Amino acid sequence: MNFSAATLARFAKEVAKYPSDQAQSAVMACLAIVQQELGFVSAESEQQVAAYLGMPPIAVHEVTTFYNMYNQRPLGQFKLNVCTNLPCQLRNGETALAYLCERLKVEEGGTTADGRITLQKSECLGACADAPVLLVNDRQMCSYMTHDKLDDLIELIQNQPVLSSQPRAEGISHA
């Protein structure tokens, strides 16, 4: 697999934001571009980003694995990250995750049979006072997620058109 000319042009635009000897500063932006275009960051694409930026492949892999916004495998159209860090646990974060697992008939980390929703636990999302919280597609924070609000969110997602690529979570607001 090789990146398209359009992808390489996007990489170049990001690299141009930094001094010529600091191209690797664009690693996060390049990984985000890969994910936008492919839906996830494969080991092969990590190596290609590393070669493009002139950095060791392990350094790119460290970035990919450190941040939970980079998917290392294909996921559902909607990725739900439920915070289960201690403050959220104390305010029903684990309960929200268990409820979603039961409702969606999927284990944590799994994807629904129809391929629409991947459900994952997450470390701190930075909204402890709003717990339980979850993040939809790494973009949309949902707060105070009671069972009723979780049901509303699932209904909204299930009514979205099926897309062939990773969508933005437009119209989902539960704050």
mmCIF file of C-alpha atoms in Angstrom:
data_model
loop_
_atom_site.group_PDB
_atom_site.id
_atom_site.type_symbol
_atom_site.label_atom_id
_atom_site.label_comp_id
_atom_site.label_asym_id
_atom_site.label_seq_id
_atom_site.Cartn_x
_atom_site.Cartn_y
_atom_site.Cartn_z
ATOM 1 C CA MET A 1 0.000 0.000 0.000
ATOM 2 C CA ASN A 2 1.271 3.424 -0.930
ATOM 3 C CA PHE A 3 -0.236 6.738 0.015
ATOM 4 C CA SER A 4 -2.063 8.635 -2.692
ATOM 5 C CA ALA A 5 -0.745 11.870 -4.149
ATOM 6 C CA ALA A 6 -3.513 13.709 -2.277
ATOM 7 C CA THR A 7 -2.426 12.158 1.039
ATOM 8 C CA LEU A 8 1.205 13.029 0.399
ATOM 9 C CA ALA A 9 0.163 16.603 -0.421
ATOM 10 C CA ARG A 10 -1.668 16.792 2.910
ATOM 11 C CA PHE A 11 1.440 15.447 4.674
ATOM 12 C CA ALA A 12 3.588 18.073 2.937
ATOM 13 C CA LYS A 13 1.239 20.844 4.065
ATOM 14 C CA GLU A 14 1.605 19.669 7.695
ATOM 15 C CA VAL A 15 5.386 19.243 7.496
ATOM 16 C CA ALA A 16 5.705 22.772 6.034
ATOM 17 C CA LYS A 17 4.451 24.178 9.345
ATOM 18 C CA TYR A 18 7.762 23.233 11.007
ATOM 19 C CA PRO A 19 11.436 24.078 10.424
ATOM 20 C CA SER A 20 12.955 21.750 7.808
ATOM 21 C CA ASP A 21 14.979 19.824 10.393
ATOM 22 C CA GLN A 22 11.864 19.138 12.520
ATOM 23 C CA ALA A 23 9.603 17.297 10.074
ATOM 24 C CA GLN A 24 8.828 14.638 12.666
ATOM 25 C CA SER A 25 6.881 17.256 14.614
ATOM 26 C CA ALA A 26 4.104 16.596 12.090
ATOM 27 C CA VAL A 27 3.765 12.932 13.115
ATOM 28 C CA MET A 28 0.434 13.361 14.914
ATOM 29 C CA ALA A 29 -1.067 15.316 12.047
ATOM 30 C CA CYS A 30 0.120 12.723 9.509
ATOM 31 C CA LEU A 31 -1.311 9.880 11.585
ATOM 32 C CA ALA A 32 -4.616 11.755 11.813
ATOM 33 C CA ILE A 33 -4.638 12.103 8.023
ATOM 34 C CA VAL A 34 -4.002 8.364 7.615
ATOM 35 C CA GLN A 35 -6.831 7.589 10.003
ATOM 36 C CA GLN A 36 -9.216 9.975 8.229
ATOM 37 C CA GLU A 37 -8.492 8.337 4.903
ATOM 38 C CA LEU A 38 -8.224 4.665 5.928
ATOM 39 C CA GLY A 39 -10.315 4.558 9.098
ATOM 40 C CA PHE A 40 -7.366 3.249 11.142
ATOM 41 C CA VAL A 41 -3.560 3.341 11.312
ATOM 42 C CA SER A 42 -2.058 0.029 10.207
ATOM 43 C CA ALA A 43 1.482 -1.133 11.000
ATOM 44 C CA GLU A 44 2.302 -0.674 7.319
ATOM 45 C CA SER A 45 1.039 2.914 7.305
ATOM 46 C CA GLU A 46 3.054 3.643 10.483
ATOM 47 C CA GLN A 47 6.183 2.521 8.616
ATOM 48 C CA GLN A 48 5.334 4.679 5.637
ATOM 49 C CA VAL A 49 4.723 7.732 7.850
ATOM 50 C CA ALA A 50 8.066 7.045 9.547
ATOM 51 C CA ALA A 51 9.850 6.870 6.185
ATOM 52 C CA TYR A 52 8.138 10.054 4.990
ATOM 53 C CA LEU A 53 9.109 11.957 8.148
ATOM 54 C CA GLY A 54 12.583 10.433 8.417
ATOM 55 C CA MET A 55 12.073 8.926 11.845
ATOM 56 C CA PRO A 56 12.356 5.419 13.293
ATOM 57 C CA PRO A 57 9.202 3.316 12.816
ATOM 58 C CA ILE A 58 9.130 2.527 16.544
ATOM 59 C CA ALA A 59 8.843 6.247 17.312
ATOM 60 C CA VAL A 60 5.721 6.466 15.124
ATOM 61 C CA HIS A 61 4.334 3.301 16.715
ATOM 62 C CA GLU A 62 4.871 4.808 20.171
ATOM 63 C CA VAL A 63 2.706 7.781 19.189
ATOM 64 C CA THR A 64 0.022 5.556 17.677
ATOM 65 C CA THR A 65 -0.187 3.359 20.763
ATOM 66 C CA PHE A 66 0.046 6.175 23.322
ATOM 67 C CA TYR A 67 -3.011 8.098 22.143
ATOM 68 C CA ASN A 68 -6.381 6.332 22.071
ATOM 69 C CA MET A 69 -7.559 8.532 19.192
ATOM 70 C CA TYR A 70 -5.566 6.389 16.761
ATOM 71 C CA ASN A 71 -7.321 3.157 15.860
ATOM 72 C CA GLN A 72 -4.902 0.316 15.207
ATOM 73 C CA ARG A 73 -7.533 -1.896 13.601
ATOM 74 C CA PRO A 74 -10.717 -1.299 11.632
ATOM 75 C CA LEU A 75 -13.560 -0.258 13.930
ATOM 76 C CA GLY A 76 -17.262 0.365 13.634
ATOM 77 C CA GLN A 77 -18.666 3.456 12.016
ATOM 78 C CA PHE A 78 -19.114 4.901 15.511
ATOM 79 C CA LYS A 79 -16.484 4.500 18.220
ATOM 80 C CA LEU A 80 -17.763 4.990 21.769
ATOM 81 C CA ASN A 81 -15.081 5.475 24.416
ATOM 82 C CA VAL A 82 -16.571 5.264 27.906
ATOM 83 C CA CYS A 83 -14.425 6.732 30.671
ATOM 84 C CA THR A 84 -13.782 4.196 33.410
ATOM 85 C CA ASN A 85 -11.035 6.054 35.251
ATOM 86 C CA LEU A 86 -11.514 6.246 39.036
ATOM 87 C CA PRO A 87 -13.541 9.495 39.237
ATOM 88 C CA CYS A 88 -15.926 8.201 36.549
ATOM 89 C CA GLN A 89 -16.055 4.774 38.193
ATOM 90 C CA LEU A 90 -17.224 6.467 41.370
ATOM 91 C CA ARG A 91 -19.983 8.140 39.358
ATOM 92 C CA ASN A 92 -21.208 5.066 37.430
ATOM 93 C CA GLY A 93 -18.743 4.970 34.522
ATOM 94 C CA GLU A 94 -18.361 1.191 34.804
ATOM 95 C CA THR A 95 -22.136 0.872 35.111
ATOM 96 C CA ALA A 96 -22.596 2.873 31.895
ATOM 97 C CA LEU A 97 -20.077 0.659 30.104
ATOM 98 C CA ALA A 98 -21.760 -2.531 31.352
ATOM 99 C CA TYR A 99 -25.166 -1.170 30.308
ATOM 100 C CA LEU A 100 -23.914 -0.414 26.801
ATOM 101 C CA CYS A 101 -22.282 -3.850 26.520
ATOM 102 C CA GLU A 102 -25.592 -5.479 27.428
ATOM 103 C CA ARG A 103 -27.676 -3.176 25.247
ATOM 104 C CA LEU A 104 -25.433 -3.567 22.226
ATOM 105 C CA LYS A 105 -24.757 -7.267 22.833
ATOM 106 C CA VAL A 106 -21.013 -6.755 22.592
ATOM 107 C CA GLU A 107 -18.051 -7.143 24.919
ATOM 108 C CA GLU A 108 -15.880 -4.172 25.815
ATOM 109 C CA GLY A 109 -13.480 -3.587 22.938
ATOM 110 C CA GLY A 110 -15.820 -5.292 20.480
ATOM 111 C CA THR A 111 -17.880 -4.158 17.539
ATOM 112 C CA THR A 112 -21.587 -4.800 17.063
ATOM 113 C CA ALA A 113 -22.607 -7.540 14.634
ATOM 114 C CA ASP A 114 -23.730 -4.932 12.088
ATOM 115 C CA GLY A 115 -20.316 -3.213 12.233
ATOM 116 C CA ARG A 116 -21.824 0.102 13.287
ATOM 117 C CA ILE A 117 -20.547 0.586 16.853
ATOM 118 C CA THR A 118 -17.265 -0.248 18.561
ATOM 119 C CA LEU A 119 -17.421 0.062 22.343
ATOM 120 C CA GLN A 120 -14.251 0.702 24.331
ATOM 121 C CA LYS A 121 -13.276 1.748 27.796
ATOM 122 C CA SER A 122 -11.129 4.822 28.044
ATOM 123 C CA GLU A 123 -8.838 6.484 30.490
ATOM 124 C CA CYS A 124 -9.573 9.997 31.706
ATOM 125 C CA LEU A 125 -11.467 12.155 29.224
ATOM 126 C CA GLY A 126 -10.994 15.252 31.368
ATOM 127 C CA ALA A 127 -14.624 15.763 32.353
ATOM 128 C CA CYS A 128 -14.715 14.099 35.774
ATOM 129 C CA ALA A 129 -17.380 16.451 37.123
ATOM 130 C CA ASP A 130 -19.703 15.444 34.269
ATOM 131 C CA ALA A 131 -19.406 11.680 34.822
ATOM 132 C CA PRO A 132 -20.253 9.313 33.504
ATOM 133 C CA VAL A 133 -18.872 10.568 30.201
ATOM 134 C CA LEU A 134 -18.116 9.084 26.833
ATOM 135 C CA LEU A 135 -16.520 10.262 23.631
ATOM 136 C CA VAL A 136 -18.036 9.555 20.214
ATOM 137 C CA ASN A 137 -15.561 9.129 17.343
ATOM 138 C CA ASP A 138 -12.878 10.998 19.297
ATOM 139 C CA ARG A 139 -14.749 14.266 18.712
ATOM 140 C CA GLN A 140 -18.025 14.568 20.579
ATOM 141 C CA MET A 141 -18.139 14.473 24.394
ATOM 142 C CA CYS A 142 -21.350 13.233 26.003
ATOM 143 C CA SER A 143 -21.833 13.993 29.710
ATOM 144 C CA TYR A 144 -24.054 12.824 32.570
ATOM 145 C CA MET A 145 -24.859 9.636 30.664
ATOM 146 C CA THR A 146 -27.791 8.020 32.430
ATOM 147 C CA HIS A 147 -29.341 4.869 30.980
ATOM 148 C CA ASP A 148 -31.997 7.034 29.297
ATOM 149 C CA LYS A 149 -29.340 9.245 27.686
ATOM 150 C CA LEU A 150 -27.392 6.172 26.592
ATOM 151 C CA ASP A 151 -30.575 4.797 25.007
ATOM 152 C CA ASP A 152 -31.128 8.121 23.216
ATOM 153 C CA LEU A 153 -27.546 8.099 21.933
ATOM 154 C CA ILE A 154 -27.814 4.533 20.627
ATOM 155 C CA GLU A 155 -31.120 5.344 18.930
ATOM 156 C CA LEU A 156 -29.578 8.425 17.295
ATOM 157 C CA ILE A 157 -26.596 6.410 16.078
ATOM 158 C CA GLN A 158 -28.769 3.605 14.749
ATOM 159 C CA ASN A 159 -30.782 6.142 12.752
ATOM 160 C CA GLN A 160 -27.655 7.555 11.059
ATOM 161 C CA PRO A 161 -27.003 6.445 7.483
ATOM 162 C CA VAL A 162 -24.401 3.736 7.041
ATOM 163 C CA LEU A 163 -21.181 5.285 5.740
ATOM 164 C CA SER A 164 -18.231 3.557 4.170
ATOM 165 C CA SER A 165 -15.732 5.768 6.012
ATOM 166 C CA GLN A 166 -15.300 7.080 9.540
ATOM 167 C CA PRO A 167 -17.976 9.805 10.034
ATOM 168 C CA ARG A 168 -18.011 12.837 12.199
ATOM 169 C CA ALA A 169 -20.465 12.588 15.062
ATOM 170 C CA GLU A 170 -22.568 15.511 13.949
ATOM 171 C CA GLY A 171 -25.803 16.180 15.788
ATOM 172 C CA ILE A 172 -24.902 14.159 18.866
ATOM 173 C CA SER A 173 -25.047 16.340 21.961
ATOM 174 C CA HIS A 174 -25.788 15.098 25.441
ATOM 175 C CA ALA A 175 -24.032 17.651 27.644
#
